[in-house]
Amino acid sequence: MIEVERLTKNYGPRAAVKGLTFQINQGEVVGFLG
């Protein structure tokens, strides 16, 4: 299992991601677009 809590990513002063929490269980395939 992979678990992420409160992930934040900024580009300069702009927040692209703020407070993202998720988990990926064994056997799951996940992709992010953006």
PDB file of N, CA and C in Angstrom:
ATOM      1  N   MET A   1       0.850  -1.174   0.000  1.00  0.00           N
ATOM      2  CA  MET A   1       0.000   0.000   0.000  1.00  0.00           C
ATOM      3  C   MET A   1       0.894   1.234   0.000  1.00  0.00           C
ATOM      4  N   ILE A   2       0.483   2.223  -0.737  1.00  0.00           N
ATOM      5  CA  ILE A   2       1.122   3.537  -0.737  1.00  0.00           C
ATOM      6  C   ILE A   2       0.100   4.520  -0.189  1.00  0.00           C
ATOM      7  N   GLU A   3       0.524   5.328   0.771  1.00  0.00           N
ATOM      8  CA  GLU A   3      -0.384   6.300   1.376  1.00  0.00           C
ATOM      9  C   GLU A   3       0.263   7.679   1.347  1.00  0.00           C
ATOM     10  N   VAL A   4      -0.494   8.675   0.918  1.00  0.00           N
ATOM     11  CA  VAL A   4      -0.037  10.063   0.864  1.00  0.00           C
ATOM     12  C   VAL A   4      -0.998  10.892   1.696  1.00  0.00           C
ATOM     13  N   GLU A   5      -0.445  11.765   2.536  1.00  0.00           N
ATOM     14  CA  GLU A   5      -1.281  12.624   3.381  1.00  0.00           C
ATOM     15  C   GLU A   5      -0.885  14.080   3.213  1.00  0.00           C
ATOM     16  N   ARG A   6      -1.875  14.923   2.969  1.00  0.00           N
ATOM     17  CA  ARG A   6      -1.726  16.383   2.911  1.00  0.00           C
ATOM     18  C   ARG A   6      -0.664  16.848   1.905  1.00  0.00           C
ATOM     19  N   LEU A   7      -0.679  16.279   0.710  1.00  0.00           N
ATOM     20  CA  LEU A   7       0.256  16.659  -0.344  1.00  0.00           C
ATOM     21  C   LEU A   7      -0.089  18.040  -0.875  1.00  0.00           C
ATOM     22  N   THR A   8       0.928  18.885  -1.028  1.00  0.00           N
ATOM     23  CA  THR A   8       0.748  20.224  -1.572  1.00  0.00           C
ATOM     24  C   THR A   8       1.823  20.483  -2.613  1.00  0.00           C
ATOM     25  N   LYS A   9       1.432  21.086  -3.745  1.00  0.00           N
ATOM     26  CA  LYS A   9       2.383  21.458  -4.788  1.00  0.00           C
ATOM     27  C   LYS A   9       2.056  22.855  -5.264  1.00  0.00           C
ATOM     28  N   ASN A  10       3.049  23.745  -5.191  1.00  0.00           N
ATOM     29  CA  ASN A  10       2.886  25.128  -5.625  1.00  0.00           C
ATOM     30  C   ASN A  10       3.754  25.410  -6.839  1.00  0.00           C
ATOM     31  N   TYR A  11       3.256  26.270  -7.716  1.00  0.00           N
ATOM     32  CA  TYR A  11       4.030  26.824  -8.820  1.00  0.00           C
ATOM     33  C   TYR A  11       4.052  28.324  -8.587  1.00  0.00           C
ATOM     34  N   GLY A  12       5.159  28.792  -8.015  1.00  0.00           N
ATOM     35  CA  GLY A  12       5.205  30.188  -7.604  1.00  0.00           C
ATOM     36  C   GLY A  12       4.168  30.396  -6.516  1.00  0.00           C
ATOM     37  N   PRO A  13       3.373  31.451  -6.615  1.00  0.00           N
ATOM     38  CA  PRO A  13       2.356  31.710  -5.588  1.00  0.00           C
ATOM     39  C   PRO A  13       1.070  30.892  -5.773  1.00  0.00           C
ATOM     40  N   ARG A  14       0.972  30.155  -6.873  1.00  0.00           N
ATOM     41  CA  ARG A  14      -0.270  29.430  -7.199  1.00  0.00           C
ATOM     42  C   ARG A  14      -0.212  27.986  -6.709  1.00  0.00           C
ATOM     43  N   ALA A  15      -1.220  27.585  -5.934  1.00  0.00           N
ATOM     44  CA  ALA A  15      -1.310  26.205  -5.441  1.00  0.00           C
ATOM     45  C   ALA A  15      -1.997  25.345  -6.495  1.00  0.00           C
ATOM     46  N   ALA A  16      -1.267  24.358  -7.027  1.00  0.00           N
ATOM     47  CA  ALA A  16      -1.851  23.422  -7.993  1.00  0.00           C
ATOM     48  C   ALA A  16      -2.572  22.296  -7.261  1.00  0.00           C
ATOM     49  N   VAL A  17      -2.016  21.884  -6.128  1.00  0.00           N
ATOM     50  CA  VAL A  17      -2.605  20.839  -5.283  1.00  0.00           C
ATOM     51  C   VAL A  17      -2.482  21.318  -3.851  1.00  0.00           C
ATOM     52  N   LYS A  18      -3.533  21.155  -3.072  1.00  0.00           N
ATOM     53  CA  LYS A  18      -3.491  21.620  -1.685  1.00  0.00           C
ATOM     54  C   LYS A  18      -4.212  20.625  -0.786  1.00  0.00           C
ATOM     55  N   GLY A  19      -3.453  19.941   0.069  1.00  0.00           N
ATOM     56  CA  GLY A  19      -4.045  19.064   1.071  1.00  0.00           C
ATOM     57  C   GLY A  19      -4.592  17.750   0.539  1.00  0.00           C
ATOM     58  N   LEU A  20      -4.011  17.218  -0.530  1.00  0.00           N
ATOM     59  CA  LEU A  20      -4.497  15.970  -1.131  1.00  0.00           C
ATOM     60  C   LEU A  20      -4.057  14.770  -0.297  1.00  0.00           C
ATOM     61  N   THR A  21      -4.993  13.903   0.045  1.00  0.00           N
ATOM     62  CA  THR A  21      -4.719  12.671   0.790  1.00  0.00           C
ATOM     63  C   THR A  21      -5.338  11.508   0.033  1.00  0.00           C
ATOM     64  N   PHE A  22      -4.544  10.436  -0.161  1.00  0.00           N
ATOM     65  CA  PHE A  22      -5.071   9.253  -0.832  1.00  0.00           C
ATOM     66  C   PHE A  22      -4.227   8.042  -0.483  1.00  0.00           C
ATOM     67  N   GLN A  23      -4.766   6.864  -0.778  1.00  0.00           N
ATOM     68  CA  GLN A  23      -3.990   5.639  -0.637  1.00  0.00           C
ATOM     69  C   GLN A  23      -4.253   4.749  -1.836  1.00  0.00           C
ATOM     70  N   ILE A  24      -3.223   3.999  -2.217  1.00  0.00           N
ATOM     71  CA  ILE A  24      -3.300   3.067  -3.335  1.00  0.00           C
ATOM     72  C   ILE A  24      -3.041   1.682  -2.775  1.00  0.00           C
ATOM     73  N   ASN A  25      -3.997   0.803  -2.949  1.00  0.00           N
ATOM     74  CA  ASN A  25      -3.882  -0.552  -2.421  1.00  0.00           C
ATOM     75  C   ASN A  25      -3.205  -1.474  -3.427  1.00  0.00           C
ATOM     76  N   GLN A  26      -2.712  -2.586  -2.939  1.00  0.00           N
ATOM     77  CA  GLN A  26      -2.041  -3.568  -3.777  1.00  0.00           C
ATOM     78  C   GLN A  26      -2.950  -3.985  -4.934  1.00  0.00           C
ATOM     79  N   GLY A  27      -2.391  -4.004  -6.134  1.00  0.00           N
ATOM     80  CA  GLY A  27      -3.142  -4.408  -7.311  1.00  0.00           C
ATOM     81  C   GLY A  27      -3.858  -3.279  -8.030  1.00  0.00           C
ATOM     82  N   GLU A  28      -3.905  -2.089  -7.441  1.00  0.00           N
ATOM     83  CA  GLU A  28      -4.554  -0.947  -8.083  1.00  0.00           C
ATOM     84  C   GLU A  28      -3.568  -0.235  -9.003  1.00  0.00           C
ATOM     85  N   VAL A  29      -4.086   0.308 -10.092  1.00  0.00           N
ATOM     86  CA  VAL A  29      -3.299   1.110 -11.019  1.00  0.00           C
ATOM     87  C   VAL A  29      -3.914   2.504 -11.031  1.00  0.00           C
ATOM     88  N   VAL A  30      -3.077   3.525 -10.805  1.00  0.00           N
ATOM     89  CA  VAL A  30      -3.569   4.895 -10.681  1.00  0.00           C
ATOM     90  C   VAL A  30      -2.739   5.804 -11.579  1.00  0.00           C
ATOM     91  N   GLY A  31      -3.391   6.754 -12.232  1.00  0.00           N
ATOM     92  CA  GLY A  31      -2.700   7.759 -13.030  1.00  0.00           C
ATOM     93  C   GLY A  31      -3.251   9.139 -12.716  1.00  0.00           C
ATOM     94  N   PHE A  32      -2.402  10.142 -12.797  1.00  0.00           N
ATOM     95  CA  PHE A  32      -2.820  11.524 -12.564  1.00  0.00           C
ATOM     96  C   PHE A  32      -2.625  12.316 -13.846  1.00  0.00           C
ATOM     97  N   LEU A  33      -3.617  13.077 -14.206  1.00  0.00           N
ATOM     98  CA  LEU A  33      -3.541  13.953 -15.371  1.00  0.00           C
ATOM     99  C   LEU A  33      -3.688  15.389 -14.903  1.00  0.00           C
ATOM    100  N   GLY A  34      -3.012  16.272 -15.595  1.00  0.00           N
ATOM    101  CA  GLY A  34      -3.215  17.655 -15.220  1.00  0.00           C
ATOM    102  C   GLY A  34      -2.198  18.577 -15.781  1.00  0.00           C
TER     103      GLY A  34
END
